[in-house]
Amino acid sequence: MPIIKYAITTKNGYDEKISPYMSEKIFKDLNQKVHYPKLDHFGTIKLTELHQKQDENDSRIIYVDIRYIKSLEDKHNNHISGGQGYQQFTVLIKNNDWYIINLVEPLTSYQFWK
């Protein structure tokens, strides 16, 4: 969760802290500065892991469902965007390290693992 939060909030772009954990494409899908260039800071950013499930056919694959709450503001504290939603990360475990190989957003209720 800390690296996902970093990927969402960083203004540094795709860097050596992020690259071991996800591709540049997934980073760009997550990073709010990419989507909102006038973003100066977050009023709120909260990530909650809801569930993990191992793939039935490949034990190296884990699906992680999260809920996010965020409020994005410019340097004058004007609201730019925000809200809440759900995402699912597909994670590949290799040599005891994890790498995000897919991101599903928005995640609808029928996609949650039971």
Short mmCIF file of N, CA, C and O in Angstrom, two decimals:
data_model
loop_
_atom_site.label_atom_id
_atom_site.label_comp_id
_atom_site.label_asym_id
_atom_site.label_seq_id
_atom_site.Cartn_x
_atom_site.Cartn_y
_atom_site.Cartn_z
N MET A 1 0.81 -1.20 0.00
CA MET A 1 0.00 0.00 0.00
C MET A 1 0.86 1.27 0.00
O MET A 1 0.48 2.21 -0.68
N PRO A 2 1.98 1.30 0.71
CA PRO A 2 2.76 2.55 0.68
C PRO A 2 3.26 2.93 -0.72
O PRO A 2 3.26 4.09 -1.08
N ILE A 3 3.66 1.94 -1.52
CA ILE A 3 4.16 2.27 -2.86
C ILE A 3 3.02 2.70 -3.78
O ILE A 3 3.20 3.56 -4.64
N ILE A 4 1.84 2.15 -3.58
CA ILE A 4 0.68 2.58 -4.37
C ILE A 4 0.34 4.02 -4.02
O ILE A 4 0.10 4.84 -4.90
N LYS A 5 0.33 4.32 -2.74
CA LYS A 5 0.05 5.70 -2.31
C LYS A 5 1.11 6.66 -2.87
O LYS A 5 0.79 7.74 -3.34
N TYR A 6 2.37 6.24 -2.83
CA TYR A 6 3.44 7.06 -3.40
C TYR A 6 3.22 7.29 -4.89
O TYR A 6 3.36 8.41 -5.39
N ALA A 7 2.84 6.23 -5.62
CA ALA A 7 2.60 6.35 -7.06
C ALA A 7 1.45 7.32 -7.35
O ALA A 7 1.50 8.07 -8.33
N ILE A 8 0.44 7.32 -6.52
CA ILE A 8 -0.70 8.22 -6.70
C ILE A 8 -0.30 9.66 -6.42
O ILE A 8 -0.70 10.57 -7.15
N THR A 9 0.49 9.89 -5.40
CA THR A 9 0.72 11.24 -4.90
C THR A 9 2.01 11.91 -5.37
O THR A 9 2.12 13.13 -5.28
N THR A 10 2.98 11.17 -5.88
CA THR A 10 4.27 11.77 -6.20
C THR A 10 4.17 12.80 -7.33
O THR A 10 3.36 12.66 -8.25
N LYS A 11 5.01 13.81 -7.21
CA LYS A 11 5.15 14.81 -8.27
C LYS A 11 6.46 14.57 -9.03
O LYS A 11 6.78 15.32 -9.94
N ASN A 12 7.19 13.54 -8.64
CA ASN A 12 8.50 13.25 -9.23
C ASN A 12 8.44 12.46 -10.53
O ASN A 12 9.46 12.24 -11.15
N GLY A 13 7.26 11.98 -10.90
CA GLY A 13 7.15 11.16 -12.10
C GLY A 13 7.56 9.73 -11.82
O GLY A 13 7.82 9.33 -10.69
N TYR A 14 7.62 8.95 -12.88
CA TYR A 14 8.01 7.54 -12.80
C TYR A 14 9.50 7.48 -12.47
O TYR A 14 10.33 7.94 -13.24
N ASP A 15 9.84 6.93 -11.32
CA ASP A 15 11.23 6.94 -10.88
C ASP A 15 11.68 5.58 -10.38
O ASP A 15 10.94 4.60 -10.43
N GLU A 16 12.91 5.53 -9.88
CA GLU A 16 13.51 4.26 -9.43
C GLU A 16 12.82 3.69 -8.19
O GLU A 16 12.94 2.51 -7.90
N LYS A 17 12.07 4.50 -7.48
CA LYS A 17 11.33 3.99 -6.32
C LYS A 17 10.09 3.20 -6.78
O LYS A 17 9.67 2.25 -6.12
N ILE A 18 9.52 3.59 -7.91
CA ILE A 18 8.30 2.98 -8.41
C ILE A 18 8.58 1.84 -9.39
O ILE A 18 7.88 0.82 -9.39
N SER A 19 9.59 1.98 -10.23
CA SER A 19 9.82 1.03 -11.32
C SER A 19 9.96 -0.44 -10.91
O SER A 19 9.55 -1.31 -11.68
N PRO A 20 10.47 -0.78 -9.72
CA PRO A 20 10.52 -2.20 -9.37
C PRO A 20 9.13 -2.80 -9.09
O PRO A 20 9.01 -4.02 -8.98
N TYR A 21 8.11 -1.96 -8.97
CA TYR A 21 6.79 -2.44 -8.54
C TYR A 21 5.69 -2.33 -9.58
O TYR A 21 4.63 -2.91 -9.40
N MET A 22 5.92 -1.54 -10.65
CA MET A 22 4.88 -1.38 -11.67
C MET A 22 5.48 -0.78 -12.93
O MET A 22 6.52 -0.12 -12.88
N SER A 23 4.78 -0.97 -14.04
CA SER A 23 5.22 -0.38 -15.30
C SER A 23 4.89 1.11 -15.32
O SER A 23 4.08 1.61 -14.52
N GLU A 24 5.48 1.82 -16.27
CA GLU A 24 5.20 3.24 -16.40
C GLU A 24 3.74 3.47 -16.80
O GLU A 24 3.13 4.45 -16.37
N LYS A 25 3.17 2.56 -17.57
CA LYS A 25 1.76 2.69 -17.96
C LYS A 25 0.84 2.65 -16.74
O LYS A 25 -0.06 3.47 -16.59
N ILE A 26 1.05 1.69 -15.85
CA ILE A 26 0.23 1.60 -14.65
C ILE A 26 0.45 2.82 -13.77
O ILE A 26 -0.50 3.38 -13.23
N PHE A 27 1.71 3.27 -13.65
CA PHE A 27 1.98 4.49 -12.90
C PHE A 27 1.17 5.66 -13.45
O PHE A 27 0.54 6.40 -12.70
N LYS A 28 1.17 5.83 -14.77
CA LYS A 28 0.43 6.95 -15.37
C LYS A 28 -1.07 6.82 -15.14
O LYS A 28 -1.76 7.83 -15.03
N ASP A 29 -1.58 5.60 -15.08
CA ASP A 29 -3.00 5.41 -14.77
C ASP A 29 -3.31 5.81 -13.33
O ASP A 29 -4.40 6.28 -13.04
N LEU A 30 -2.36 5.62 -12.43
CA LEU A 30 -2.56 5.91 -11.00
C LEU A 30 -2.25 7.36 -10.63
O LEU A 30 -2.96 7.95 -9.82
N ASN A 31 -1.19 7.93 -11.17
CA ASN A 31 -0.67 9.20 -10.70
C ASN A 31 -1.63 10.35 -10.99
O ASN A 31 -1.99 10.60 -12.13
N GLN A 32 -2.01 11.05 -9.94
CA GLN A 32 -2.99 12.12 -10.08
C GLN A 32 -2.40 13.38 -10.69
O GLN A 32 -3.12 14.16 -11.32
N LYS A 33 -1.10 13.61 -10.56
CA LYS A 33 -0.46 14.77 -11.17
C LYS A 33 -0.51 14.65 -12.70
O LYS A 33 -0.64 15.65 -13.40
N VAL A 34 -0.44 13.43 -13.22
CA VAL A 34 -0.56 13.20 -14.66
C VAL A 34 -1.94 13.63 -15.14
O VAL A 34 -2.08 14.28 -16.17
N HIS A 35 -2.97 13.29 -14.37
CA HIS A 35 -4.35 13.58 -14.77
C HIS A 35 -4.78 15.02 -14.46
O HIS A 35 -5.64 15.56 -15.14
N TYR A 36 -4.21 15.60 -13.42
CA TYR A 36 -4.58 16.95 -12.98
C TYR A 36 -3.31 17.78 -12.82
O TYR A 36 -2.78 17.91 -11.71
N PRO A 37 -2.79 18.34 -13.90
CA PRO A 37 -1.53 19.09 -13.83
C PRO A 37 -1.53 20.24 -12.82
O PRO A 37 -0.48 20.61 -12.31
N LYS A 38 -2.70 20.81 -12.51
CA LYS A 38 -2.76 21.92 -11.56
C LYS A 38 -2.81 21.44 -10.11
O LYS A 38 -2.85 22.25 -9.19
N LEU A 39 -2.80 20.14 -9.92
CA LEU A 39 -2.82 19.58 -8.56
C LEU A 39 -1.61 20.04 -7.77
O LEU A 39 -0.48 19.93 -8.22
N ASP A 40 -1.86 20.60 -6.61
CA ASP A 40 -0.77 21.01 -5.74
C ASP A 40 -0.66 20.11 -4.52
O ASP A 40 0.43 19.81 -4.07
N HIS A 41 -1.80 19.69 -3.97
CA HIS A 41 -1.75 18.79 -2.82
C HIS A 41 -3.08 18.04 -2.67
O HIS A 41 -4.05 18.33 -3.33
N PHE A 42 -3.03 17.06 -1.79
CA PHE A 42 -4.19 16.25 -1.50
C PHE A 42 -4.82 16.75 -0.21
O PHE A 42 -4.14 16.88 0.80
N GLY A 43 -6.12 17.04 -0.25
CA GLY A 43 -6.84 17.32 0.97
C GLY A 43 -7.03 16.02 1.74
O GLY A 43 -6.93 15.97 2.96
N THR A 44 -7.28 14.95 1.00
CA THR A 44 -7.49 13.62 1.57
C THR A 44 -6.92 12.58 0.62
O THR A 44 -7.10 12.69 -0.58
N ILE A 45 -6.24 11.60 1.15
CA ILE A 45 -5.87 10.41 0.40
C ILE A 45 -5.85 9.25 1.38
O ILE A 45 -5.11 9.25 2.35
N LYS A 46 -6.75 8.32 1.15
CA LYS A 46 -6.85 7.17 2.04
C LYS A 46 -7.07 5.93 1.19
O LYS A 46 -7.97 5.91 0.34
N LEU A 47 -6.26 4.92 1.41
CA LEU A 47 -6.38 3.64 0.72
C LEU A 47 -6.67 2.57 1.76
O LEU A 47 -5.99 2.50 2.78
N THR A 48 -7.63 1.73 1.46
CA THR A 48 -7.98 0.64 2.36
C THR A 48 -7.99 -0.67 1.57
O THR A 48 -8.72 -0.77 0.58
N GLU A 49 -7.20 -1.63 2.00
CA GLU A 49 -7.22 -2.94 1.36
C GLU A 49 -8.47 -3.67 1.84
O GLU A 49 -8.70 -3.81 3.03
N LEU A 50 -9.26 -4.14 0.88
CA LEU A 50 -10.50 -4.82 1.22
C LEU A 50 -10.37 -6.34 1.20
O LEU A 50 -10.95 -7.02 2.03
N HIS A 51 -9.60 -6.84 0.21
CA HIS A 51 -9.55 -8.29 0.06
C HIS A 51 -8.39 -8.67 -0.84
O HIS A 51 -8.03 -7.93 -1.74
N GLN A 52 -7.83 -9.84 -0.58
CA GLN A 52 -6.83 -10.45 -1.46
C GLN A 52 -7.28 -11.85 -1.81
O GLN A 52 -7.87 -12.54 -0.97
N LYS A 53 -7.02 -12.26 -3.03
CA LYS A 53 -7.33 -13.63 -3.43
C LYS A 53 -6.25 -14.12 -4.38
O LYS A 53 -5.86 -13.42 -5.31
N GLN A 54 -5.78 -15.32 -4.12
CA GLN A 54 -4.80 -15.95 -4.99
C GLN A 54 -5.51 -16.54 -6.20
O GLN A 54 -6.61 -17.09 -6.10
N ASP A 55 -4.88 -16.41 -7.37
CA ASP A 55 -5.44 -16.98 -8.59
C ASP A 55 -5.50 -18.50 -8.47
O ASP A 55 -4.56 -19.12 -7.97
N GLU A 56 -6.59 -19.07 -8.92
CA GLU A 56 -6.78 -20.53 -8.80
C GLU A 56 -5.84 -21.31 -9.70
O GLU A 56 -5.53 -22.47 -9.42
N ASN A 57 -5.39 -20.71 -10.80
CA ASN A 57 -4.55 -21.43 -11.76
C ASN A 57 -3.06 -21.09 -11.67
O ASN A 57 -2.24 -21.81 -12.21
N ASP A 58 -2.74 -19.99 -11.02
CA ASP A 58 -1.34 -19.57 -10.92
C ASP A 58 -1.11 -18.97 -9.53
O ASP A 58 -1.54 -17.84 -9.27
N SER A 59 -0.43 -19.69 -8.68
CA SER A 59 -0.24 -19.25 -7.29
C SER A 59 0.63 -18.00 -7.18
O SER A 59 0.69 -17.39 -6.12
N ARG A 60 1.28 -17.60 -8.26
CA ARG A 60 2.11 -16.39 -8.24
C ARG A 60 1.27 -15.12 -8.43
O ARG A 60 1.78 -14.02 -8.27
N ILE A 61 0.02 -15.27 -8.77
CA ILE A 61 -0.86 -14.14 -9.06
C ILE A 61 -1.80 -13.90 -7.87
O ILE A 61 -2.47 -14.82 -7.40
N ILE A 62 -1.83 -12.65 -7.40
CA ILE A 62 -2.72 -12.25 -6.31
C ILE A 62 -3.57 -11.07 -6.80
O ILE A 62 -3.04 -10.15 -7.43
N TYR A 63 -4.86 -11.12 -6.52
CA TYR A 63 -5.76 -10.01 -6.83
C TYR A 63 -6.01 -9.24 -5.53
O TYR A 63 -6.37 -9.84 -4.51
N VAL A 64 -5.80 -7.95 -5.56
CA VAL A 64 -5.95 -7.12 -4.37
C VAL A 64 -6.98 -6.04 -4.66
O VAL A 64 -6.80 -5.21 -5.57
N ASP A 65 -8.08 -6.06 -3.92
CA ASP A 65 -9.14 -5.06 -4.06
C ASP A 65 -8.92 -3.97 -3.02
O ASP A 65 -8.70 -4.28 -1.84
N ILE A 66 -8.97 -2.72 -3.46
CA ILE A 66 -8.83 -1.61 -2.52
C ILE A 66 -9.95 -0.59 -2.73
O ILE A 66 -10.57 -0.53 -3.79
N ARG A 67 -10.17 0.19 -1.70
CA ARG A 67 -11.08 1.34 -1.74
C ARG A 67 -10.23 2.58 -1.55
O ARG A 67 -9.32 2.58 -0.73
N TYR A 68 -10.51 3.61 -2.35
CA TYR A 68 -9.78 4.85 -2.16
C TYR A 68 -10.75 6.00 -1.90
O TYR A 68 -11.88 5.99 -2.35
N ILE A 69 -10.27 6.95 -1.14
CA ILE A 69 -10.98 8.22 -0.89
C ILE A 69 -9.94 9.30 -1.12
O ILE A 69 -8.84 9.24 -0.56
N LYS A 70 -10.27 10.27 -1.99
CA LYS A 70 -9.30 11.33 -2.25
C LYS A 70 -9.99 12.65 -2.53
O LYS A 70 -11.12 12.69 -3.02
N SER A 71 -9.29 13.70 -2.17
CA SER A 71 -9.71 15.06 -2.47
C SER A 71 -8.47 15.79 -2.97
O SER A 71 -7.46 15.83 -2.29
N LEU A 72 -8.55 16.34 -4.19
CA LEU A 72 -7.42 16.99 -4.82
C LEU A 72 -7.64 18.49 -4.84
O LEU A 72 -8.73 18.96 -5.17
N GLU A 73 -6.58 19.24 -4.49
CA GLU A 73 -6.70 20.69 -4.39
C GLU A 73 -5.54 21.39 -5.08
O GLU A 73 -4.45 20.85 -5.16
N ASP A 74 -5.78 22.62 -5.55
CA ASP A 74 -4.70 23.42 -6.13
C ASP A 74 -4.01 24.22 -5.02
O ASP A 74 -4.36 24.11 -3.84
N LYS A 75 -3.04 25.04 -5.41
CA LYS A 75 -2.26 25.77 -4.41
C LYS A 75 -3.08 26.79 -3.63
O LYS A 75 -2.66 27.27 -2.58
N HIS A 76 -4.27 27.12 -4.12
CA HIS A 76 -5.16 28.06 -3.43
C HIS A 76 -6.24 27.31 -2.63
O HIS A 76 -7.23 27.90 -2.22
N ASN A 77 -6.05 26.01 -2.46
CA ASN A 77 -6.98 25.12 -1.76
C ASN A 77 -8.34 25.02 -2.44
O ASN A 77 -9.33 24.67 -1.82
N ASN A 78 -8.38 25.29 -3.74
CA ASN A 78 -9.60 25.09 -4.52
C ASN A 78 -9.72 23.61 -4.88
O ASN A 78 -8.75 22.98 -5.31
N HIS A 79 -10.90 23.08 -4.72
CA HIS A 79 -11.16 21.67 -5.03
C HIS A 79 -11.03 21.46 -6.55
O HIS A 79 -11.65 22.17 -7.33
N ILE A 80 -10.20 20.51 -6.95
CA ILE A 80 -10.02 20.17 -8.36
C ILE A 80 -10.85 18.94 -8.71
O ILE A 80 -11.56 18.90 -9.69
N SER A 81 -10.74 17.92 -7.88
CA SER A 81 -11.43 16.66 -8.12
C SER A 81 -11.38 15.85 -6.83
O SER A 81 -10.76 16.25 -5.86
N GLY A 82 -12.01 14.71 -6.87
CA GLY A 82 -11.97 13.83 -5.71
C GLY A 82 -13.10 12.84 -5.76
O GLY A 82 -13.80 12.72 -6.76
N GLY A 83 -13.24 12.12 -4.69
CA GLY A 83 -14.29 11.13 -4.61
C GLY A 83 -13.77 9.85 -4.01
O GLY A 83 -12.70 9.81 -3.40
N GLN A 84 -14.54 8.82 -4.23
CA GLN A 84 -14.15 7.51 -3.74
C GLN A 84 -14.47 6.47 -4.78
O GLN A 84 -15.27 6.71 -5.68
N GLY A 85 -13.82 5.36 -4.69
CA GLY A 85 -14.05 4.29 -5.65
C GLY A 85 -13.28 3.05 -5.25
O GLY A 85 -12.71 2.97 -4.16
N TYR A 86 -13.28 2.11 -6.16
CA TYR A 86 -12.66 0.81 -5.92
C TYR A 86 -11.75 0.47 -7.08
O TYR A 86 -12.06 0.78 -8.23
N GLN A 87 -10.63 -0.16 -6.78
CA GLN A 87 -9.68 -0.61 -7.78
C GLN A 87 -9.26 -2.03 -7.45
O GLN A 87 -9.28 -2.43 -6.29
N GLN A 88 -8.88 -2.75 -8.49
CA GLN A 88 -8.30 -4.07 -8.27
C GLN A 88 -6.94 -4.12 -8.95
O GLN A 88 -6.81 -3.80 -10.13
N PHE A 89 -5.93 -4.50 -8.16
CA PHE A 89 -4.59 -4.66 -8.67
C PHE A 89 -4.32 -6.15 -8.85
O PHE A 89 -4.64 -6.94 -7.97
N THR A 90 -3.74 -6.50 -9.98
CA THR A 90 -3.27 -7.87 -10.19
C THR A 90 -1.77 -7.83 -9.95
O THR A 90 -1.05 -7.06 -10.60
N VAL A 91 -1.31 -8.62 -9.00
CA VAL A 91 0.08 -8.59 -8.56
C VAL A 91 0.73 -9.93 -8.89
O VAL A 91 0.17 -10.99 -8.61
N LEU A 92 1.93 -9.86 -9.46
CA LEU A 92 2.73 -11.05 -9.72
C LEU A 92 3.79 -11.14 -8.62
O LEU A 92 4.53 -10.18 -8.40
N ILE A 93 3.84 -12.28 -7.95
CA ILE A 93 4.84 -12.52 -6.91
C ILE A 93 5.97 -13.34 -7.55
O ILE A 93 5.74 -14.42 -8.09
N LYS A 94 7.18 -12.77 -7.48
CA LYS A 94 8.33 -13.45 -8.07
C LYS A 94 9.53 -13.19 -7.18
O LYS A 94 9.86 -12.04 -6.88
N ASN A 95 10.18 -14.26 -6.73
CA ASN A 95 11.34 -14.16 -5.82
C ASN A 95 11.01 -13.34 -4.57
O ASN A 95 11.78 -12.49 -4.14
N ASN A 96 9.83 -13.57 -4.01
CA ASN A 96 9.34 -12.89 -2.81
C ASN A 96 9.15 -11.38 -2.98
O ASN A 96 9.05 -10.66 -2.00
N ASP A 97 9.14 -10.88 -4.21
CA ASP A 97 8.84 -9.49 -4.50
C ASP A 97 7.55 -9.44 -5.29
O ASP A 97 7.17 -10.41 -5.95
N TRP A 98 6.87 -8.30 -5.24
CA TRP A 98 5.63 -8.16 -5.98
C TRP A 98 5.76 -7.09 -7.05
O TRP A 98 6.53 -6.15 -6.92
N TYR A 99 5.00 -7.30 -8.14
CA TYR A 99 4.99 -6.38 -9.27
C TYR A 99 3.56 -6.29 -9.79
O TYR A 99 2.94 -7.31 -10.10
N ILE A 100 3.03 -5.08 -9.86
CA ILE A 100 1.66 -4.89 -10.34
C ILE A 100 1.64 -5.07 -11.85
O ILE A 100 2.35 -4.35 -12.57
N ILE A 101 0.85 -6.02 -12.33
CA ILE A 101 0.79 -6.29 -13.77
C ILE A 101 -0.52 -5.82 -14.40
O ILE A 101 -0.62 -5.78 -15.62
N ASN A 102 -1.50 -5.44 -13.58
CA ASN A 102 -2.76 -4.96 -14.13
C ASN A 102 -3.49 -4.12 -13.09
O ASN A 102 -3.35 -4.34 -11.89
N LEU A 103 -4.26 -3.17 -13.58
CA LEU A 103 -5.10 -2.32 -12.74
C LEU A 103 -6.47 -2.26 -13.38
O LEU A 103 -6.60 -1.96 -14.56
N VAL A 104 -7.50 -2.57 -12.60
CA VAL A 104 -8.88 -2.46 -13.06
C VAL A 104 -9.53 -1.33 -12.28
O VAL A 104 -9.57 -1.35 -11.05
N GLU A 105 -10.01 -0.33 -13.03
CA GLU A 105 -10.68 0.80 -12.41
C GLU A 105 -11.64 1.39 -13.44
O GLU A 105 -11.24 1.57 -14.59
N PRO A 106 -12.85 1.69 -13.12
CA PRO A 106 -13.43 1.45 -11.79
C PRO A 106 -13.79 -0.02 -11.62
O PRO A 106 -14.09 -0.71 -12.58
N LEU A 107 -13.73 -0.44 -10.42
CA LEU A 107 -14.08 -1.81 -10.07
C LEU A 107 -15.53 -1.83 -9.63
O LEU A 107 -15.93 -1.08 -8.75
N THR A 108 -16.33 -2.64 -10.30
CA THR A 108 -17.74 -2.73 -9.93
C THR A 108 -17.96 -3.89 -8.99
O THR A 108 -17.15 -4.81 -8.91
N SER A 109 -19.03 -3.87 -8.27
CA SER A 109 -19.26 -4.83 -7.20
C SER A 109 -19.23 -6.27 -7.66
O SER A 109 -18.78 -7.13 -6.92
N TYR A 110 -19.64 -6.58 -8.89
CA TYR A 110 -19.65 -7.96 -9.32
C TYR A 110 -18.25 -8.51 -9.53
O TYR A 110 -18.04 -9.71 -9.59
N GLN A 111 -17.24 -7.64 -9.59
CA GLN A 111 -15.88 -8.10 -9.79
C GLN A 111 -15.17 -8.46 -8.48
O GLN A 111 -14.12 -9.04 -8.49
N PHE A 112 -15.75 -8.06 -7.35
CA PHE A 112 -15.09 -8.36 -6.09
C PHE A 112 -15.04 -9.87 -5.86
O PHE A 112 -15.96 -10.59 -6.17
N TRP A 113 -13.94 -10.30 -5.29
CA TRP A 113 -13.79 -11.72 -4.94
C TRP A 113 -14.61 -11.99 -3.69
O TRP A 113 -14.68 -11.19 -2.81
N LYS A 114 -15.19 -13.15 -3.65
CA LYS A 114 -15.99 -13.54 -2.49
C LYS A 114 -15.19 -14.47 -1.61
O LYS A 114 -14.37 -15.18 -2.01
#
